[in-house]
mmCIF file of C-alpha atoms and ligand atoms in Angstrom:
data_model
loop_
_atom_site.group_PDB
_atom_site.id
_atom_site.type_symbol
_atom_site.label_atom_id
_atom_site.label_comp_id
_atom_site.label_asym_id
_atom_site.label_seq_id
_atom_site.Cartn_x
_atom_site.Cartn_y
_atom_site.Cartn_z
ATOM 1 C CA UNK A 1 -16.626 22.410 13.461
ATOM 2 C CA UNK A 2 -18.008 18.901 12.978
ATOM 3 C CA UNK A 3 -15.936 16.173 11.150
ATOM 4 C CA UNK A 4 -17.179 12.742 10.333
ATOM 5 C CA UNK A 5 -14.788 9.759 9.652
ATOM 6 C CA UNK A 6 -15.526 6.631 7.749
ATOM 7 C CA UNK A 7 -13.904 3.251 7.929
ATOM 8 C CA UNK A 8 -12.633 3.575 11.457
ATOM 9 C CA UNK A 9 -11.212 0.563 13.171
ATOM 10 C CA UNK A 10 -10.894 0.073 16.803
ATOM 11 C CA UNK A 11 -7.117 0.647 16.754
ATOM 12 C CA UNK A 12 -7.664 4.009 15.268
ATOM 13 C CA UNK A 13 -10.444 4.980 17.751
ATOM 14 C CA UNK A 14 -7.818 5.340 20.405
ATOM 15 C CA UNK A 15 -5.944 7.989 18.443
ATOM 16 C CA UNK A 16 -9.280 9.680 17.538
ATOM 17 C CA UNK A 17 -9.960 10.181 21.190
ATOM 18 C CA UNK A 18 -6.443 11.575 21.818
ATOM 19 C CA UNK A 19 -6.904 14.023 18.962
ATOM 20 C CA UNK A 20 -10.407 14.875 20.219
ATOM 21 C CA UNK A 21 -8.965 15.707 23.610
ATOM 22 C CA UNK A 22 -6.305 17.889 22.108
ATOM 23 C CA UNK A 23 -9.085 19.733 19.940
ATOM 24 C CA UNK A 24 -12.066 20.162 22.250
ATOM 25 C CA UNK A 25 -13.791 22.719 19.990
ATOM 26 C CA UNK A 26 -14.172 20.057 17.101
ATOM 27 C CA UNK A 27 -16.941 17.529 17.283
ATOM 28 C CA UNK A 28 -15.909 14.220 15.771
ATOM 29 C CA UNK A 29 -18.064 11.241 14.984
ATOM 30 C CA UNK A 30 -17.269 8.097 13.200
ATOM 31 C CA UNK A 31 -18.384 4.760 11.682
ATOM 32 C CA UNK A 32 -16.551 1.622 10.934
ATOM 33 C CA UNK A 33 -18.350 1.436 7.498
ATOM 34 C CA UNK A 34 -16.631 2.824 4.366
ATOM 35 C CA UNK A 35 -18.077 5.509 2.144
ATOM 36 C CA UNK A 36 -20.755 4.169 -0.240
ATOM 37 C CA UNK A 37 -23.965 5.353 -1.631
ATOM 38 C CA UNK A 38 -25.630 3.709 1.167
ATOM 39 C CA UNK A 39 -23.514 5.070 4.136
ATOM 40 C CA UNK A 40 -22.985 8.425 2.813
ATOM 41 C CA UNK A 41 -26.061 9.904 4.543
ATOM 42 C CA UNK A 42 -24.193 9.505 7.756
ATOM 43 C CA UNK A 43 -22.006 12.482 6.911
ATOM 44 C CA UNK A 44 -25.100 14.881 6.662
ATOM 45 C CA UNK A 45 -24.731 17.911 8.771
ATOM 46 C CA UNK A 46 -20.867 17.633 9.139
ATOM 47 C CA UNK A 47 -18.483 20.209 7.715
ATOM 48 C CA UNK A 48 -15.693 17.788 6.776
ATOM 49 C CA UNK A 49 -15.110 14.087 6.033
ATOM 50 C CA UNK A 50 -12.073 11.952 6.785
ATOM 51 C CA UNK A 51 -12.055 8.562 5.135
ATOM 52 C CA UNK A 52 -9.896 5.442 4.449
ATOM 53 C CA UNK A 53 -10.771 2.444 2.176
ATOM 54 C CA UNK A 54 -9.271 0.381 -0.599
ATOM 55 C CA UNK A 55 -12.652 0.119 -2.297
ATOM 56 C CA UNK A 56 -13.243 2.925 -4.980
ATOM 57 C CA UNK A 57 -15.028 6.122 -4.080
ATOM 58 C CA UNK A 58 -18.029 6.237 -6.327
ATOM 59 C CA UNK A 59 -19.045 9.242 -8.192
ATOM 60 C CA UNK A 60 -22.606 9.047 -6.700
ATOM 61 C CA UNK A 61 -21.202 8.886 -3.067
ATOM 62 C CA UNK A 62 -19.043 11.922 -3.792
ATOM 63 C CA UNK A 63 -22.023 13.839 -5.530
ATOM 64 C CA UNK A 64 -24.132 13.100 -2.364
ATOM 65 C CA UNK A 65 -21.302 14.451 -0.138
ATOM 66 C CA UNK A 66 -21.364 17.586 -2.257
ATOM 67 C CA UNK A 67 -25.121 17.900 -2.035
ATOM 68 C CA UNK A 68 -24.792 17.868 1.696
ATOM 69 C CA UNK A 69 -22.553 20.984 1.390
ATOM 70 C CA UNK A 70 -19.394 18.965 2.257
ATOM 71 C CA UNK A 71 -16.301 20.226 0.103
ATOM 72 C CA UNK A 72 -13.299 19.190 2.378
ATOM 73 C CA UNK A 73 -12.306 15.540 2.126
ATOM 74 C CA UNK A 74 -9.060 14.205 3.877
ATOM 75 C CA UNK A 75 -7.995 10.611 3.337
ATOM 76 C CA UNK A 76 -5.982 8.865 6.122
ATOM 77 C CA UNK A 77 -3.663 7.119 3.593
ATOM 78 C CA UNK A 78 -1.276 7.857 0.729
ATOM 79 C CA UNK A 79 -2.683 6.063 -2.348
ATOM 80 C CA UNK A 80 -5.290 8.015 -4.299
ATOM 81 C CA UNK A 81 -6.038 5.427 -6.978
ATOM 82 C CA UNK A 82 -9.615 4.907 -5.312
ATOM 83 C CA UNK A 83 -10.525 8.394 -6.774
ATOM 84 C CA UNK A 84 -11.369 9.579 -10.229
ATOM 85 C CA UNK A 85 -10.011 13.179 -9.937
ATOM 86 C CA UNK A 86 -12.511 14.330 -12.398
ATOM 87 C CA UNK A 87 -15.246 13.493 -9.970
ATOM 88 C CA UNK A 88 -13.547 15.596 -7.280
ATOM 89 C CA UNK A 89 -13.163 18.475 -9.591
ATOM 90 C CA UNK A 90 -16.580 18.274 -10.925
ATOM 91 C CA UNK A 91 -17.963 18.561 -7.331
ATOM 92 C CA UNK A 92 -15.448 21.205 -6.248
ATOM 93 C CA UNK A 93 -13.721 19.179 -3.515
ATOM 94 C CA UNK A 94 -10.420 19.979 -1.884
ATOM 95 C CA UNK A 95 -8.452 16.796 -1.011
ATOM 96 C CA UNK A 96 -5.628 15.986 1.477
ATOM 97 C CA UNK A 97 -3.898 12.792 2.042
ATOM 98 C CA UNK A 98 -1.062 11.522 4.435
ATOM 99 C CA UNK A 99 1.834 10.915 2.138
ATOM 100 C CA UNK A 100 4.484 10.218 4.746
ATOM 101 C CA UNK A 101 2.760 8.507 7.677
ATOM 102 C CA UNK A 102 5.569 6.071 7.933
ATOM 103 C CA UNK A 103 7.676 5.107 5.023
ATOM 104 C CA UNK A 104 9.691 2.893 7.279
ATOM 105 C CA UNK A 105 6.563 0.733 8.003
ATOM 106 C CA UNK A 106 6.410 -0.247 4.391
ATOM 107 C CA UNK A 107 10.160 -0.422 3.748
ATOM 108 C CA UNK A 108 10.563 -2.596 6.772
ATOM 109 C CA UNK A 109 7.664 -4.874 5.618
ATOM 110 C CA UNK A 110 9.313 -5.094 2.179
ATOM 111 C CA UNK A 111 12.614 -6.133 3.756
ATOM 112 C CA UNK A 112 10.923 -8.727 5.741
ATOM 113 C CA UNK A 113 9.318 -10.271 2.674
ATOM 114 C CA UNK A 114 12.610 -10.513 1.057
ATOM 115 C CA UNK A 115 14.355 -11.907 4.125
ATOM 116 C CA UNK A 116 11.549 -14.544 4.618
ATOM 117 C CA UNK A 117 11.935 -15.620 1.058
ATOM 118 C CA UNK A 118 15.572 -15.659 0.954
ATOM 119 C CA UNK A 119 15.808 -17.672 4.063
ATOM 120 C CA UNK A 120 12.983 -20.026 2.916
ATOM 121 C CA UNK A 121 10.934 -19.356 6.039
ATOM 122 C CA UNK A 122 7.690 -20.930 4.718
ATOM 123 C CA UNK A 123 9.600 -24.163 4.125
ATOM 124 C CA UNK A 124 11.198 -24.062 7.553
ATOM 125 C CA UNK A 125 7.947 -23.389 9.115
ATOM 126 C CA UNK A 126 6.420 -26.355 7.541
ATOM 127 C CA UNK A 127 9.313 -28.654 8.478
ATOM 128 C CA UNK A 128 9.199 -27.299 12.056
ATOM 129 C CA UNK A 129 5.415 -28.094 12.237
ATOM 130 C CA UNK A 130 6.240 -31.556 11.028
ATOM 131 C CA UNK A 131 8.917 -31.930 13.820
ATOM 132 C CA UNK A 132 11.618 -31.775 11.151
ATOM 133 C CA UNK A 133 14.459 -29.720 12.659
ATOM 134 C CA UNK A 134 17.174 -30.509 10.139
ATOM 135 C CA UNK A 135 18.885 -27.863 8.108
ATOM 136 C CA UNK A 136 19.556 -29.550 4.914
ATOM 137 C CA UNK A 137 18.361 -29.030 2.125
ATOM 138 C CA UNK A 138 16.665 -25.685 3.068
ATOM 139 C CA UNK A 139 19.678 -23.469 2.671
ATOM 140 C CA UNK A 140 19.161 -19.719 2.355
ATOM 141 C CA UNK A 141 20.641 -16.667 0.740
ATOM 142 C CA UNK A 142 21.705 -13.291 1.912
ATOM 143 C CA UNK A 143 20.731 -9.772 0.790
ATOM 144 C CA UNK A 144 24.357 -8.786 1.440
ATOM 145 C CA UNK A 145 25.982 -8.964 -2.100
ATOM 146 C CA UNK A 146 22.780 -9.095 -4.020
ATOM 147 C CA UNK A 147 21.721 -6.460 -6.499
ATOM 148 C CA UNK A 148 18.360 -4.927 -5.390
ATOM 149 C CA UNK A 149 16.409 -3.223 -8.073
ATOM 150 C CA UNK A 150 14.031 -0.402 -6.715
ATOM 151 C CA UNK A 151 11.237 0.856 -8.978
ATOM 152 C CA UNK A 152 10.284 4.145 -7.583
ATOM 153 C CA UNK A 153 12.409 6.141 -5.065
ATOM 154 C CA UNK A 154 9.819 8.363 -3.367
ATOM 155 C CA UNK A 155 9.211 8.434 0.479
ATOM 156 C CA UNK A 156 9.117 4.506 0.706
ATOM 157 C CA UNK A 157 11.496 3.513 -2.128
ATOM 158 C CA UNK A 158 14.300 5.758 -0.849
ATOM 159 C CA UNK A 159 14.072 4.125 2.665
ATOM 160 C CA UNK A 160 14.144 0.727 1.043
ATOM 161 C CA UNK A 161 17.274 1.947 -0.823
ATOM 162 C CA UNK A 162 18.970 2.995 2.508
ATOM 163 C CA UNK A 163 18.083 -0.318 4.251
ATOM 164 C CA UNK A 164 19.375 -2.412 1.294
ATOM 165 C CA UNK A 165 22.578 -0.403 1.256
ATOM 166 C CA UNK A 166 22.986 -0.948 4.953
ATOM 167 C CA UNK A 167 22.519 -4.622 4.387
ATOM 168 C CA UNK A 168 25.406 -4.576 1.890
ATOM 169 C CA UNK A 169 23.325 -4.866 -1.240
ATOM 170 C CA UNK A 170 24.203 -3.154 -4.593
ATOM 171 C CA UNK A 171 21.189 -0.977 -5.236
ATOM 172 C CA UNK A 172 20.001 -0.058 -8.873
ATOM 173 C CA UNK A 173 16.961 2.245 -8.972
ATOM 174 C CA UNK A 174 14.764 4.043 -11.440
ATOM 175 C CA UNK A 175 12.611 6.947 -10.956
ATOM 176 C CA UNK A 176 11.431 9.743 -13.197
ATOM 177 C CA UNK A 177 12.307 12.121 -10.443
ATOM 178 C CA UNK A 178 15.396 10.891 -8.855
ATOM 179 C CA UNK A 179 16.120 11.623 -5.084
ATOM 180 C CA UNK A 180 19.161 14.077 -4.826
ATOM 181 C CA UNK A 181 20.709 12.310 -1.830
ATOM 182 C CA UNK A 182 20.511 8.913 -3.497
ATOM 183 C CA UNK A 183 21.734 10.363 -6.868
ATOM 184 C CA UNK A 184 24.918 11.210 -5.197
ATOM 185 C CA UNK A 185 25.243 7.594 -4.273
ATOM 186 C CA UNK A 186 25.125 6.721 -7.943
ATOM 187 C CA UNK A 187 22.388 4.090 -7.611
ATOM 188 C CA UNK A 188 20.182 5.314 -10.604
ATOM 189 C CA UNK A 189 20.206 3.596 -13.830
ATOM 190 C CA UNK A 190 18.561 5.068 -17.025
ATOM 191 C CA UNK A 191 15.455 2.913 -17.459
ATOM 192 C CA UNK A 192 13.030 0.540 -15.837
ATOM 193 C CA UNK A 193 14.382 -2.081 -18.244
ATOM 194 C CA UNK A 194 17.809 -1.627 -16.808
ATOM 195 C CA UNK A 195 16.690 -2.224 -13.307
ATOM 196 C CA UNK A 196 14.739 -5.415 -14.374
ATOM 197 C CA UNK A 197 17.878 -6.604 -16.275
ATOM 198 C CA UNK A 198 20.424 -6.189 -13.381
ATOM 199 C CA UNK A 199 18.454 -6.977 -10.327
ATOM 200 C CA UNK A 200 18.454 -10.183 -8.208
ATOM 201 C CA UNK A 201 15.526 -8.804 -6.216
ATOM 202 C CA UNK A 202 13.036 -6.375 -7.750
ATOM 203 C CA UNK A 203 10.725 -4.307 -5.483
ATOM 204 C CA UNK A 204 8.125 -1.923 -6.647
ATOM 205 C CA UNK A 205 7.377 1.501 -4.784
ATOM 206 C CA UNK A 206 5.384 3.525 -7.273
ATOM 207 C CA UNK A 207 1.749 4.759 -7.038
ATOM 208 C CA UNK A 208 -0.744 3.434 -9.442
ATOM 209 C CA UNK A 209 -1.019 6.044 -12.089
ATOM 210 C CA UNK A 210 -3.274 4.922 -14.975
ATOM 211 C CA UNK A 211 -0.340 4.722 -17.432
ATOM 212 C CA UNK A 212 1.477 2.239 -14.930
ATOM 213 C CA UNK A 213 -1.403 -0.314 -14.883
ATOM 214 C CA UNK A 214 0.336 -3.691 -15.618
ATOM 215 C CA UNK A 215 3.742 -1.933 -15.544
ATOM 216 C CA UNK A 216 5.123 -5.334 -14.824
ATOM 217 C CA UNK A 217 3.643 -7.656 -17.498
ATOM 218 C CA UNK A 218 4.849 -10.833 -19.377
ATOM 219 C CA UNK A 219 7.503 -8.729 -21.297
ATOM 220 C CA UNK A 220 8.767 -7.188 -18.157
ATOM 221 C CA UNK A 221 9.146 -10.480 -16.401
ATOM 222 C CA UNK A 222 10.961 -11.911 -19.493
ATOM 223 C CA UNK A 223 13.617 -9.094 -18.992
ATOM 224 C CA UNK A 224 14.303 -10.149 -15.403
ATOM 225 C CA UNK A 225 17.055 -12.506 -14.319
ATOM 226 C CA UNK A 226 16.073 -16.130 -13.989
ATOM 227 C CA UNK A 227 15.078 -16.950 -10.431
ATOM 228 C CA UNK A 228 14.568 -13.225 -9.502
ATOM 229 C CA UNK A 229 12.852 -12.415 -6.220
ATOM 230 C CA UNK A 230 9.934 -10.089 -6.865
ATOM 231 C CA UNK A 231 8.282 -7.951 -4.219
ATOM 232 C CA UNK A 232 5.228 -5.846 -4.502
ATOM 233 C CA UNK A 233 4.071 -3.872 -1.405
ATOM 234 C CA UNK A 234 2.824 -0.956 -3.642
ATOM 235 C CA UNK A 235 -0.379 -1.585 -5.624
ATOM 236 C CA UNK A 236 -1.640 -4.841 -7.127
ATOM 237 C CA UNK A 237 -2.583 -3.152 -10.443
ATOM 238 C CA UNK A 238 1.107 -2.466 -11.069
ATOM 239 C CA UNK A 239 1.426 -6.194 -11.975
ATOM 240 C CA UNK A 240 -0.276 -8.448 -14.393
ATOM 241 C CA UNK A 241 -0.945 -11.261 -11.896
ATOM 242 C CA UNK A 242 -1.496 -13.839 -14.641
ATOM 243 C CA UNK A 243 1.993 -13.120 -16.035
ATOM 244 C CA UNK A 244 3.374 -13.274 -12.507
ATOM 245 C CA UNK A 245 1.776 -16.691 -12.135
ATOM 246 C CA UNK A 246 3.170 -17.921 -15.350
ATOM 247 C CA UNK A 247 6.597 -16.600 -14.378
ATOM 248 C CA UNK A 248 6.424 -18.402 -11.033
ATOM 249 C CA UNK A 249 5.339 -21.694 -12.772
ATOM 250 C CA UNK A 250 8.344 -21.362 -15.315
ATOM 251 C CA UNK A 251 10.794 -20.635 -12.496
ATOM 252 C CA UNK A 252 11.549 -17.302 -14.092
ATOM 253 C CA UNK A 253 10.422 -15.753 -10.696
ATOM 254 C CA UNK A 254 12.058 -17.682 -7.935
ATOM 255 C CA UNK A 255 10.084 -16.136 -5.262
ATOM 256 C CA UNK A 256 7.414 -13.614 -4.878
ATOM 257 C CA UNK A 257 6.505 -11.457 -1.761
ATOM 258 C CA UNK A 258 3.072 -9.771 -2.370
ATOM 259 C CA UNK A 259 1.391 -7.375 0.192
ATOM 260 C CA UNK A 260 -0.952 -6.261 -2.555
ATOM 261 C CA UNK A 261 -3.020 -8.156 -5.164
ATOM 262 C CA UNK A 262 -4.844 -6.876 -8.334
ATOM 263 C CA UNK A 263 -8.091 -8.371 -6.947
ATOM 264 C CA UNK A 264 -7.506 -7.797 -3.341
ATOM 265 C CA UNK A 265 -10.724 -5.879 -2.720
ATOM 266 C CA UNK A 266 -12.577 -9.104 -2.899
ATOM 267 C CA UNK A 267 -10.288 -10.878 -0.464
ATOM 268 C CA UNK A 268 -8.396 -8.598 1.907
ATOM 269 C CA UNK A 269 -10.056 -6.977 4.771
ATOM 270 C CA UNK A 270 -12.618 -9.772 4.776
ATOM 271 C CA UNK A 271 -12.964 -12.775 7.103
ATOM 272 C CA UNK A 272 -13.590 -16.210 5.420
ATOM 273 C CA UNK A 273 -14.505 -19.397 7.308
ATOM 274 C CA UNK A 274 -11.666 -21.270 5.464
ATOM 275 C CA UNK A 275 -9.067 -20.328 2.918
ATOM 276 C CA UNK A 276 -10.816 -22.474 0.153
ATOM 277 C CA UNK A 277 -13.805 -20.163 0.485
ATOM 278 C CA UNK A 278 -11.833 -17.543 -1.099
ATOM 279 C CA UNK A 279 -13.116 -17.777 -4.709
ATOM 280 C CA UNK A 280 -10.500 -15.459 -6.421
ATOM 281 C CA UNK A 281 -8.662 -17.691 -8.897
ATOM 282 C CA UNK A 282 -5.501 -15.653 -8.811
ATOM 283 C CA UNK A 283 -5.264 -15.717 -5.015
ATOM 284 C CA UNK A 284 -5.880 -19.421 -5.136
ATOM 285 C CA UNK A 285 -3.284 -19.953 -7.827
ATOM 286 C CA UNK A 286 -0.623 -17.993 -5.646
ATOM 287 C CA UNK A 287 -1.551 -19.816 -2.384
ATOM 288 C CA UNK A 288 0.297 -22.722 -1.067
ATOM 289 C CA UNK A 289 3.476 -22.243 -3.083
ATOM 290 C CA UNK A 290 6.568 -22.435 -0.893
ATOM 291 C CA UNK A 291 8.147 -19.583 -2.764
ATOM 292 C CA UNK A 292 5.297 -17.040 -2.535
ATOM 293 C CA UNK A 293 4.483 -15.127 0.603
ATOM 294 C CA UNK A 294 1.317 -13.045 0.745
ATOM 295 C CA UNK A 295 0.247 -10.575 3.396
ATOM 296 C CA UNK A 296 -3.157 -8.940 3.237
ATOM 297 C CA UNK A 297 -1.983 -5.136 2.645
ATOM 298 C CA UNK A 298 -0.444 -4.865 6.050
ATOM 299 C CA UNK A 299 2.745 -3.256 5.114
ATOM 300 C CA UNK A 300 1.540 0.054 6.414
ATOM 301 C CA UNK A 301 0.084 -1.455 9.706
ATOM 302 C CA UNK A 302 2.128 -0.134 12.506
ATOM 303 C CA UNK A 303 1.271 1.843 15.559
ATOM 304 C CA UNK A 304 3.441 4.696 14.350
ATOM 305 C CA UNK A 305 1.734 4.797 10.987
ATOM 306 C CA UNK A 306 -1.837 4.624 12.156
ATOM 307 C CA UNK A 307 -1.185 7.392 14.810
ATOM 308 C CA UNK A 308 0.189 9.646 12.019
ATOM 309 C CA UNK A 309 -2.660 8.666 9.634
ATOM 310 C CA UNK A 310 -5.311 9.723 12.170
ATOM 311 C CA UNK A 311 -3.510 12.937 13.415
ATOM 312 C CA UNK A 312 -2.336 14.269 10.055
ATOM 313 C CA UNK A 313 -5.657 13.698 8.205
ATOM 314 C CA UNK A 314 -7.688 15.422 11.025
ATOM 315 C CA UNK A 315 -5.199 18.247 11.279
ATOM 316 C CA UNK A 316 -5.395 18.885 7.669
ATOM 317 C CA UNK A 317 -9.243 18.544 7.536
ATOM 318 C CA UNK A 318 -9.570 21.149 10.233
ATOM 319 C CA UNK A 319 -7.140 23.467 8.544
ATOM 320 C CA UNK A 320 -9.118 23.177 5.337
ATOM 321 C CA UNK A 321 -12.342 23.997 7.266
ATOM 322 C CA UNK A 322 -10.716 26.928 8.888
ATOM 323 C CA UNK A 323 -9.446 28.248 5.499
ATOM 324 C CA UNK A 324 -5.957 27.564 6.358
ATOM 325 C CA UNK A 325 -3.388 25.908 4.051
ATOM 326 C CA UNK A 326 -3.249 22.245 4.802
ATOM 327 C CA UNK A 327 0.067 20.411 5.177
ATOM 328 C CA UNK A 328 -0.647 17.771 2.610
ATOM 329 C CA UNK A 329 -2.802 19.143 -0.210
ATOM 330 C CA UNK A 330 -3.417 16.880 -3.190
ATOM 331 C CA UNK A 331 -3.245 18.488 -6.554
ATOM 332 C CA UNK A 332 -6.408 17.095 -8.353
ATOM 333 C CA UNK A 333 -6.010 19.398 -11.423
ATOM 334 C CA UNK A 334 -4.767 16.570 -13.582
ATOM 335 C CA UNK A 335 -5.797 12.925 -13.801
HETATM 336 C C1 LIG B 1 -1.915 3.542 1.408
HETATM 337 O O1 LIG B 1 -1.725 4.199 2.314
HETATM 338 O O2 LIG B 1 -2.347 3.870 0.385
HETATM 339 C C2 LIG B 1 -1.949 2.048 1.615
HETATM 340 O O3 LIG B 1 -1.818 1.361 0.776
HETATM 341 C C3 LIG B 1 -2.295 1.639 2.960
HETATM 342 C C4 LIG B 1 -3.856 1.542 3.184
HETATM 343 C C5 LIG B 1 -4.802 1.421 2.095
HETATM 344 C C6 LIG B 1 -4.326 1.705 4.603
#
């Protein structure tokens, strides 16, 4: 069997080698390029394809893979919003993902965004760099005793809930499919609005389904408490960024921790000479605020996660190629 991987970084290549050593009968090759109409030819002659990218997978690229006789695709990540499932159905693809590579990676990063905002780390860093080591007036706040609102309690949101409970927070959560363990703890409220109304800190942990684009819009921000801390380490498209900027300007949102942005594909995973060269107006509007912390979609990025992303995706791709049931099949029958 021959499997081709796209978008491979040097830190993944180490795990690829490990996987290859454990599977000597499989030939694997890779590129650091992502799948596009221009790079898709690289997969010609291979049986399966494993990929990872935040840019959308175009219909033409998928059609070409299909024309090469490839029908088994595995992605090394969890989010599937880069696909139009209709394209996958039209070309007869089977798809696997890695839905639980490390919920803790994202949950811990989420927590660190909260803590850095609550303890005013950007302000202390600035003071420190200016040799100002005084405490006053940069007094912080604690998670303990706060009400943390969790939107979505799947693999990641449920870990966030447990971490917040361990910190001594009151947790209020909403999900269309409640987690039985968390349900017993009585953390669920009846609606998204109720979470927004009660929470001192709101954190998003849902996928980006089409119906959830701009789930957090101007009206949603208006329902939140004044000075709320808002965290998004899920998907940029869940939030109307202009509404967020307005809410930061008015003080409605007291702090924002953002690992994802609506327009991140033009910015994240790229290297600019200087920060002013980033032309995205929303990015620039969020930059240099002492109450906004942005990280470039790095919540997932731990050694544990990357190891599991590589191993689980390759294992499942091979299973499909051998006509075995993969561990993490994706149901593409509905959009
Ligand atoms: C995902 O797993 O979907 C993520 O958001 C992380 C990633 C794009 C590598």
